[in-house]
Short mmCIF file of C-alpha atoms in Angstrom, two decimals:
data_model
loop_
_atom_site.label_atom_id
_atom_site.label_comp_id
_atom_site.label_asym_id
_atom_site.label_seq_id
_atom_site.Cartn_x
_atom_site.Cartn_y
_atom_site.Cartn_z
CA MET A 107 -9.78 7.15 -4.16
CA THR A 108 -12.89 5.13 -4.68
CA THR A 109 -12.63 3.91 -8.24
CA SER A 110 -11.45 0.32 -8.61
CA SER A 111 -9.06 -0.33 -11.41
CA THR A 112 -7.65 -3.52 -12.91
CA SER A 113 -5.37 -1.79 -15.32
CA THR A 114 -1.71 -2.63 -14.99
CA SER A 115 0.95 -0.19 -13.81
CA LYS A 116 3.58 1.33 -15.96
CA ALA A 117 6.12 -0.88 -14.32
CA GLU A 118 4.00 -3.94 -15.05
CA THR A 119 3.61 -3.22 -18.79
CA ASN A 120 7.34 -2.65 -19.33
CA SER A 121 9.08 -5.78 -20.55
CA GLY A 122 12.25 -7.06 -19.03
CA LYS A 123 13.39 -8.27 -15.67
CA TYR A 124 13.45 -6.25 -12.49
CA SER A 125 16.47 -3.97 -12.16
CA PRO A 126 17.62 -4.06 -8.49
CA THR A 127 18.68 -1.02 -6.51
CA THR A 128 22.29 -2.28 -6.14
CA ALA A 129 23.57 0.31 -8.71
CA ILE A 130 21.79 3.14 -6.80
CA ILE A 131 23.22 2.12 -3.47
CA HIS A 132 26.78 1.98 -4.70
CA GLY A 133 26.39 5.06 -7.02
CA GLU A 134 27.66 3.06 -9.97
CA HIS A 135 26.04 5.24 -12.60
CA GLY A 136 26.59 8.70 -11.09
CA THR A 137 24.60 10.67 -8.54
CA PRO A 138 22.91 14.03 -8.34
CA PRO A 139 24.58 16.81 -6.33
CA MET A 140 23.50 17.17 -2.64
CA PRO A 141 21.13 17.47 -0.92
CA TRP A 142 19.18 14.25 -1.62
CA PHE A 143 15.45 14.35 -0.80
CA GLY A 144 12.35 12.26 -1.49
CA MET A 145 8.94 13.97 -0.79
CA ASP A 146 5.48 12.46 -0.64
CA ILE A 147 2.73 15.11 -0.42
CA GLY A 148 -0.38 13.36 0.75
CA GLY A 149 -3.89 14.69 1.38
CA THR A 150 -3.32 14.88 5.19
CA LEU A 151 0.38 14.46 5.84
CA THR A 152 3.59 15.28 3.94
CA LYS A 153 6.54 12.91 4.33
CA LEU A 154 10.08 13.91 3.57
CA ILE A 155 13.09 11.60 3.50
CA TYR A 156 16.59 13.09 3.68
CA PHE A 157 19.95 11.32 3.21
CA GLU A 158 22.61 12.84 5.48
CA PRO A 159 26.18 11.97 4.26
CA LYS A 160 28.51 11.14 7.14
CA ASP A 161 31.65 10.52 5.12
CA ILE A 162 32.31 14.18 4.12
CA SER A 163 35.97 14.80 3.53
CA VAL A 164 37.83 17.93 4.74
CA GLU A 165 38.24 19.11 1.12
CA GLU A 166 34.55 18.50 0.36
CA GLU A 167 33.48 20.41 3.45
CA GLU A 168 35.72 23.36 2.49
CA GLN A 169 34.09 23.48 -0.90
CA GLU A 170 30.52 22.91 0.29
CA ARG A 171 28.06 25.74 -0.07
CA GLU A 172 27.01 27.47 3.19
CA SER A 173 23.34 26.93 2.33
CA LEU A 174 23.87 23.17 2.08
CA LYS A 175 25.56 23.07 5.45
CA GLN A 176 22.66 25.05 6.99
CA ILE A 177 20.10 22.67 5.55
CA ARG A 178 21.95 19.62 6.83
CA LYS A 179 22.36 21.15 10.32
CA TYR A 180 18.78 22.28 10.59
CA LEU A 181 17.29 18.92 9.57
CA THR A 182 19.56 16.70 11.61
CA SER A 183 20.01 18.70 14.81
CA ASN A 184 16.29 18.98 15.47
CA VAL A 185 13.55 16.44 16.08
CA ALA A 186 10.80 19.06 15.86
CA TYR A 187 10.29 21.85 13.33
CA GLY A 188 7.96 24.62 14.41
CA LYS A 189 4.73 23.34 16.03
CA THR A 190 3.86 20.50 13.71
CA GLY A 191 6.98 19.20 11.95
CA VAL A 192 8.57 16.03 13.35
CA ARG A 193 11.61 13.91 12.58
CA ASP A 194 10.82 10.30 13.61
CA GLU A 195 14.19 9.65 15.18
CA HIS A 196 13.36 6.02 16.04
CA LEU A 197 12.99 5.24 12.38
CA GLU A 198 16.40 6.64 11.32
CA LEU A 199 18.47 4.20 9.22
CA LYS A 200 22.04 4.78 10.40
CA ASN A 201 25.33 3.87 8.70
CA ARG A 202 23.69 3.09 5.36
CA GLU A 203 25.41 3.07 1.97
CA PHE A 204 23.45 5.06 -0.51
CA GLY A 205 24.54 6.57 -3.81
CA GLY A 206 28.08 5.47 -3.13
CA ARG A 207 28.12 7.44 0.09
CA ARG A 208 27.75 6.41 3.74
CA GLY A 209 25.33 8.16 6.07
CA SER A 210 21.92 8.22 7.67
CA VAL A 211 18.41 8.23 6.24
CA HIS A 212 16.11 10.60 8.08
CA PHE A 213 12.25 10.44 8.16
CA ILE A 214 10.38 13.71 8.62
CA ARG A 215 6.65 14.54 8.46
CA PHE A 216 4.43 17.54 8.78
CA PRO A 217 0.69 18.21 8.12
CA THR A 218 0.12 19.11 4.44
CA SER A 219 -2.00 22.03 5.72
CA GLU A 220 1.34 23.56 6.83
CA MET A 221 2.77 23.69 3.34
CA ASP A 222 3.04 27.45 3.47
CA ALA A 223 5.34 27.15 6.45
CA PHE A 224 7.46 24.58 4.68
CA LEU A 225 7.83 26.85 1.67
CA GLN A 226 8.84 29.77 3.97
CA MET A 227 11.43 27.50 5.52
CA ALA A 228 12.75 26.47 2.05
CA LYS A 229 13.07 30.19 1.14
CA THR A 230 14.81 31.00 4.48
CA LYS A 231 17.32 28.16 4.05
CA HIS A 232 17.99 29.16 0.48
CA PHE A 233 16.87 25.91 -1.21
CA PRO A 234 16.55 27.66 -4.58
CA SER A 235 20.25 28.41 -4.58
CA LEU A 236 20.98 24.68 -4.65
CA ALA A 237 18.38 23.41 -7.17
CA ARG A 238 15.69 24.27 -9.63
CA SER A 239 13.34 21.42 -8.72
CA ILE A 240 12.31 19.02 -6.02
CA CYS A 241 11.39 15.38 -6.57
CA ALA A 242 7.88 14.66 -5.25
CA THR A 243 5.11 12.17 -5.38
CA GLY A 244 1.51 12.04 -4.08
CA GLY A 245 -1.47 14.10 -5.07
CA GLY A 246 0.01 17.20 -3.53
CA ALA A 247 2.82 17.15 -6.13
CA TYR A 248 0.19 18.32 -8.56
CA LYS A 249 -1.88 20.43 -6.16
CA PHE A 250 1.05 22.50 -4.87
CA GLU A 251 3.06 22.68 -8.09
CA GLU A 252 2.14 26.33 -8.78
CA GLU A 253 2.82 27.38 -5.21
CA PHE A 254 6.33 25.87 -5.24
CA ASN A 255 7.07 27.63 -8.57
CA LYS A 256 5.66 30.95 -7.49
CA ASN A 257 6.85 31.20 -3.92
CA VAL A 258 10.33 29.62 -4.03
CA ASN A 259 10.98 29.30 -7.78
CA LEU A 260 11.14 25.47 -7.57
CA GLU A 261 9.59 23.09 -10.01
CA LEU A 262 8.19 19.78 -8.80
CA HIS A 263 9.62 16.77 -10.62
CA LYS A 264 6.66 14.33 -10.18
CA PHE A 265 6.69 10.56 -9.89
CA ASP A 266 3.74 8.12 -9.71
CA GLU A 267 2.78 7.58 -6.08
CA LEU A 268 2.01 3.82 -6.36
CA ASP A 269 5.25 3.10 -8.24
CA CYS A 270 7.06 4.93 -5.42
CA LEU A 271 5.14 3.04 -2.78
CA ILE A 272 6.09 -0.41 -4.02
CA LYS A 273 9.75 0.58 -4.61
CA GLY A 274 9.96 2.10 -1.17
CA ILE A 275 8.51 -0.97 0.55
CA HIS A 276 11.03 -3.30 -1.10
CA TYR A 277 14.01 -0.98 -0.45
CA ILE A 278 13.40 -0.30 3.20
CA ASP A 279 12.47 -3.90 4.00
CA ARG A 280 15.75 -5.15 2.47
CA HIS A 281 18.01 -2.37 3.92
CA ASN A 282 16.63 -2.00 7.42
CA PRO A 283 19.22 -3.66 9.69
CA ASN A 284 16.39 -4.55 12.03
CA CYS A 285 13.34 -6.59 10.98
CA GLU A 286 10.94 -4.27 9.05
CA CYS A 287 7.95 -6.52 8.87
CA TYR A 288 5.93 -7.93 11.79
CA TYR A 289 2.63 -9.47 12.70
CA TYR A 290 0.55 -10.11 15.83
CA ASP A 291 0.72 -13.74 17.02
CA GLN A 292 -2.50 -15.09 18.67
CA PRO A 293 -4.52 -11.93 17.86
CA ARG A 294 -7.80 -13.41 19.21
CA SER A 295 -6.39 -13.44 22.72
CA VAL A 296 -5.99 -10.06 24.53
CA GLU A 297 -3.52 -11.57 27.00
CA ALA A 298 -1.49 -13.69 24.59
CA CYS A 299 -1.46 -11.36 21.58
CA GLU A 300 2.17 -10.50 20.85
CA LYS A 301 4.13 -8.58 18.22
CA ARG A 302 6.57 -10.88 16.31
CA PRO A 303 8.99 -10.39 13.41
CA TYR A 304 8.07 -11.72 9.97
CA ASN A 305 10.51 -12.64 7.16
CA PHE A 306 9.32 -10.64 4.16
CA ARG A 307 12.20 -11.49 1.80
CA ASN A 308 10.04 -13.58 -0.60
CA PRO A 309 6.48 -12.40 -0.09
CA TYR A 310 4.96 -12.69 -3.52
CA PRO A 311 2.16 -12.47 -4.23
CA TYR A 312 0.84 -10.18 -1.51
CA LEU A 313 -1.80 -7.61 -1.06
CA VAL A 314 -0.82 -4.06 0.09
CA VAL A 315 -3.43 -1.97 1.72
CA ASN A 316 -2.21 1.69 1.76
CA VAL A 317 -4.22 3.65 4.34
CA GLY A 318 -3.73 7.31 4.08
CA SER A 319 -6.48 9.91 3.81
CA GLY A 320 -8.27 7.26 1.81
CA VAL A 321 -7.43 3.64 0.93
CA SER A 322 -5.80 2.03 -2.07
CA ILE A 323 -5.42 -1.77 -2.40
CA LEU A 324 -2.82 -3.30 -4.70
CA VAL A 325 -1.89 -6.80 -5.62
CA VAL A 326 1.88 -7.17 -5.87
CA TYR A 327 3.21 -10.08 -7.93
CA SER A 328 6.89 -9.02 -8.12
CA PRO A 329 8.94 -5.85 -7.47
CA ASP A 330 7.91 -4.42 -10.86
CA ASN A 331 4.57 -6.07 -11.41
CA TYR A 332 1.50 -4.90 -9.53
CA ARG A 333 -2.03 -3.65 -10.13
CA ARG A 334 -4.56 -1.66 -8.16
CA VAL A 335 -7.69 -3.72 -7.47
CA SER A 336 -9.75 -1.60 -5.13
CA GLY A 337 -9.93 1.40 -2.79
CA SER A 338 -12.13 3.27 -0.47
CA SER A 339 -12.84 6.94 0.45
CA LEU A 340 -13.11 5.85 4.12
CA GLY A 341 -9.61 6.02 5.48
CA GLY A 342 -7.44 7.96 7.93
CA GLY A 343 -8.75 11.30 6.82
CA THR A 344 -12.28 10.12 7.49
CA PHE A 345 -11.34 8.98 10.97
CA LEU A 346 -9.67 12.31 11.89
CA GLY A 347 -12.38 14.42 10.26
CA LEU A 348 -15.18 12.69 12.11
CA CYS A 349 -13.27 12.80 15.38
CA CYS A 350 -12.74 16.52 14.97
CA LEU A 351 -16.51 16.95 14.43
CA LEU A 352 -17.56 14.64 17.27
CA THR A 353 -14.97 15.33 19.95
CA GLY A 354 -13.37 18.72 19.12
CA CYS A 355 -9.90 17.26 18.87
CA GLU A 356 -7.39 18.94 16.55
CA THR A 357 -4.76 16.31 15.68
CA PHE A 358 -4.44 12.64 14.85
CA GLU A 359 -2.46 12.05 18.00
CA GLU A 360 -5.26 13.61 20.11
CA ALA A 361 -7.86 11.45 18.35
CA ILE A 362 -5.90 8.26 18.99
CA ASP A 363 -5.36 9.19 22.64
CA LEU A 364 -9.05 9.72 23.07
CA ALA A 365 -9.85 6.41 21.41
CA SER A 366 -7.47 4.52 23.68
CA GLU A 367 -9.56 5.68 26.66
CA GLY A 368 -12.98 4.96 25.15
CA ASP A 369 -15.38 1.98 24.87
CA SER A 370 -17.02 1.62 21.41
CA LYS A 371 -19.60 -0.77 22.86
CA ASN A 372 -21.38 2.20 24.38
CA VAL A 373 -21.82 3.66 20.93
CA ASP A 374 -22.27 0.62 18.62
CA LYS A 375 -25.17 -1.75 18.51
CA LEU A 376 -23.79 -5.31 18.96
CA VAL A 377 -25.18 -8.69 17.93
CA ARG A 378 -26.12 -9.35 21.52
CA ASP A 379 -28.20 -6.14 21.60
CA ILE A 380 -30.31 -7.67 18.90
CA TYR A 381 -30.22 -11.45 19.63
CA GLY A 382 -29.61 -11.31 23.38
CA GLY A 383 -26.35 -13.24 22.91
CA ASP A 384 -24.40 -14.94 20.07
CA TYR A 385 -25.79 -15.68 16.65
CA SER A 386 -24.34 -19.13 16.65
CA ARG A 387 -25.70 -20.27 13.29
CA PHE A 388 -23.33 -18.00 11.50
CA ASN A 389 -20.58 -18.01 14.15
CA LEU A 390 -21.29 -14.41 15.11
CA SER A 391 -20.15 -13.54 18.72
CA GLY A 392 -22.44 -11.39 20.80
CA ASP A 393 -19.67 -8.78 20.88
CA THR A 394 -19.61 -8.45 17.08
CA VAL A 395 -20.63 -5.04 15.84
CA ALA A 396 -24.02 -5.26 14.14
CA SER A 397 -24.45 -1.52 13.51
CA SER A 398 -21.72 1.11 13.98
CA PHE A 399 -23.13 4.00 16.05
CA GLY A 400 -26.37 2.07 16.25
CA ASN A 401 -26.97 2.95 19.91
CA MET A 402 -26.85 6.66 19.05
CA MET A 403 -30.43 6.63 17.77
CA CYS A 404 -31.50 6.52 21.44
CA LYS A 405 -31.58 9.93 23.11
CA GLU A 406 -30.73 8.49 26.56
CA ARG A 407 -27.58 6.78 25.11
CA ARG A 408 -26.56 9.98 23.34
CA ASN A 409 -26.79 11.94 26.57
CA SER A 410 -24.59 9.54 28.48
CA ILE A 411 -21.86 9.05 25.86
CA SER A 412 -18.28 10.35 26.29
CA LYS A 413 -15.90 11.85 23.77
CA PRO A 414 -13.42 8.91 24.17
CA ASP A 415 -16.32 6.51 23.43
CA LEU A 416 -17.17 8.42 20.25
CA ALA A 417 -13.47 8.45 19.16
CA LYS A 418 -13.09 4.67 19.80
CA ALA A 419 -16.32 3.88 17.92
CA THR A 420 -15.12 6.03 14.94
CA LEU A 421 -11.79 4.17 14.93
CA VAL A 422 -13.42 0.78 15.13
CA MET A 423 -15.87 1.62 12.30
CA ILE A 424 -13.17 2.81 9.91
CA THR A 425 -10.83 -0.02 10.80
CA ASN A 426 -13.48 -2.77 10.42
CA ASN A 427 -14.45 -1.39 6.99
CA ILE A 428 -10.82 -1.36 5.86
CA GLY A 429 -10.36 -4.96 7.14
CA SER A 430 -13.48 -6.17 5.47
CA LEU A 431 -12.53 -4.69 2.11
CA ALA A 432 -8.97 -6.09 2.39
CA ARG A 433 -10.18 -9.53 3.12
CA MET A 434 -12.66 -9.54 0.23
CA CYS A 435 -9.86 -8.47 -2.11
CA ALA A 436 -7.52 -11.16 -0.75
CA VAL A 437 -10.14 -13.89 -1.21
CA GLN A 438 -10.92 -12.69 -4.75
CA GLU A 439 -7.18 -12.76 -5.63
CA GLY A 440 -6.40 -15.96 -3.79
CA ILE A 441 -3.77 -14.26 -1.55
CA ASP A 442 -3.04 -15.08 2.12
CA ARG A 443 -0.51 -12.26 2.98
CA VAL A 444 -2.02 -8.84 3.46
CA VAL A 445 0.30 -5.95 4.26
CA PHE A 446 -1.16 -2.82 5.85
CA VAL A 447 0.82 0.43 5.48
CA GLY A 448 0.18 4.19 5.74
CA ASN A 449 0.19 6.82 8.36
CA PHE A 450 -3.27 5.87 9.63
CA LEU A 451 -1.34 3.12 11.52
CA ARG A 452 1.12 5.53 13.14
CA VAL A 453 0.82 5.31 16.95
CA ASN A 454 -2.32 3.22 16.25
CA VAL A 455 -1.87 -0.16 17.90
CA ILE A 456 -5.64 -0.40 18.38
CA SER A 457 -6.32 -0.62 14.65
CA MET A 458 -3.45 -2.91 13.99
CA LYS A 459 -4.62 -5.40 16.54
CA LEU A 460 -8.20 -5.07 15.21
CA LEU A 461 -7.01 -5.80 11.67
CA ALA A 462 -4.89 -8.77 12.87
CA PHE A 463 -7.92 -10.15 14.75
CA ALA A 464 -10.32 -9.63 11.81
CA MET A 465 -8.04 -11.26 9.17
CA ASP A 466 -7.30 -14.25 11.41
CA TYR A 467 -10.87 -14.73 12.68
CA TRP A 468 -12.78 -14.42 9.42
CA SER A 469 -10.29 -16.46 7.48
CA GLU A 470 -10.17 -19.16 10.15
CA GLY A 471 -6.42 -18.65 10.48
CA THR A 472 -5.62 -18.89 6.74
CA MET A 473 -4.74 -15.21 6.25
CA LYS A 474 -2.16 -13.12 8.07
CA ALA A 475 -2.20 -9.34 8.55
CA LEU A 476 1.36 -7.93 8.19
CA PHE A 477 2.63 -4.49 9.20
CA LEU A 478 5.83 -2.46 8.46
CA GLU A 479 7.77 -0.31 10.90
CA HIS A 480 8.11 2.70 8.54
CA GLU A 481 4.34 2.82 8.00
CA GLY A 482 3.72 5.85 5.76
CA TYR A 483 7.17 6.72 4.48
CA PHE A 484 7.43 4.25 1.59
CA GLY A 485 6.20 6.64 -1.07
CA ALA A 486 8.83 9.19 -0.08
CA MET A 487 11.52 6.52 -0.11
CA GLY A 488 10.51 5.39 -3.56
CA CYS A 489 10.64 9.00 -4.67
CA LEU A 490 14.24 9.34 -3.41
CA LEU A 491 15.11 6.18 -5.37
CA GLU A 492 13.56 7.71 -8.46
CA LEU A 493 15.67 10.79 -7.94
CA MET A 494 18.80 8.72 -7.96
CA SER A 495 17.66 6.67 -10.99
CA SER A 496 16.72 9.80 -13.02
CA ALA A 497 20.07 11.39 -12.23
CA SER A 498 21.83 8.31 -13.43
CA ALA A 499 19.73 8.39 -16.67
CA ASP A 500 20.49 12.08 -17.13
CA GLN A 501 24.23 11.43 -16.82
CA GLU A 502 24.05 8.62 -19.42
CA THR A 503 22.42 11.08 -21.89
CA PRO A 504 24.85 13.44 -23.70
CA SER A 505 24.43 16.91 -22.21
CA THR A 506 23.63 19.90 -24.47
CA THR A 507 24.58 22.49 -21.85
CA SER A 508 27.80 24.34 -21.99
CA ASP A 509 30.62 23.82 -19.57
CA ASP A 510 30.05 27.30 -18.12
CA ASP A 511 26.62 26.42 -16.82
CA ASP A 512 26.14 26.19 -13.00
CA SER A 513 25.44 22.45 -12.51
CA ALA A 514 23.47 23.08 -9.29
CA SER A 515 20.92 25.24 -11.21
CA SER A 516 19.55 22.18 -12.92
CA THR A 517 19.67 19.75 -10.04
CA ASP A 518 16.69 17.97 -8.50
CA LEU A 519 16.34 18.11 -4.72
#
């Protein structure tokens, strides 16, 4: 997404104070039938959040549909689904109250390119027997709508991805029993740099930089007041796409592994390559990148370069661009807390430390780069919250269906 926008969100334009999620947690206004899912279909990765109830009574278990039992068993007894689906077990939120029930929140991801396999799984596990629609957010909620309807007879109940992102951030931060937010202390020192917890309970205002396939940057003033201020087409999808072209890798994990072994200085032209050292007048270290991939104009350098070096240079280039854009937006908005989220940061300590260094160095210590443990799952979490809210709203509205209707046939997953 490259278009900058200063228009306010739907949440921002609605009058009234913020309505907390307490009612959702306790199930005060009713809940939808199980199973409870939130789905964020991104350009590169699809994220799925599933709430697993742990307080099922004997009577409830006897009355439970077999297909619902199969889905619960399949999702919770595996950490891998096929070749590419993964449940991030380390992110699981255990013993949480949600919708008046007690259980675990599971975090699952798979490449969006594998959507056909997901739909086949949904058909095999008889999802359509439990619901007529699935709650989803992200661009893929529009792109794959016809396929869901045609292949598994499910409609996609769509929610705005940025609304879901903000709601998901606030919910997980406040309900993770461990500290969700962290930063890197002393980021300018390789030896002393250390990950430390950060209290994110009263962060406003702050900037959130969501790095998925592309980049969106939002200013958040309160839980229901935010606006999108900028973005970039150069994001995680760019990094992976270029790495696939340059190194022949196939997955994000492969690209990061290669980058961890490489040296970008063999690829980039540095300040010292131009000045012979530092450019002290403007406080530019000789190790500062002057031109990404600048050394590749020389045939001899091209012939001696390695795939890990190319991967590392690609990662540094994309990360530096994101950091530069984030800092400019923070300066423009007068904000000193910048939160980086999105699956680009998954297993990507290199970029996190680069962003921490850049924000600290160029702001002379006045800005702090913050990160969140659940990285790219906030949109899916917000979508799950929307499911619960919409179910409550539906139950408050007088129903026009007859008593003989099968309630599960109109349920959202």
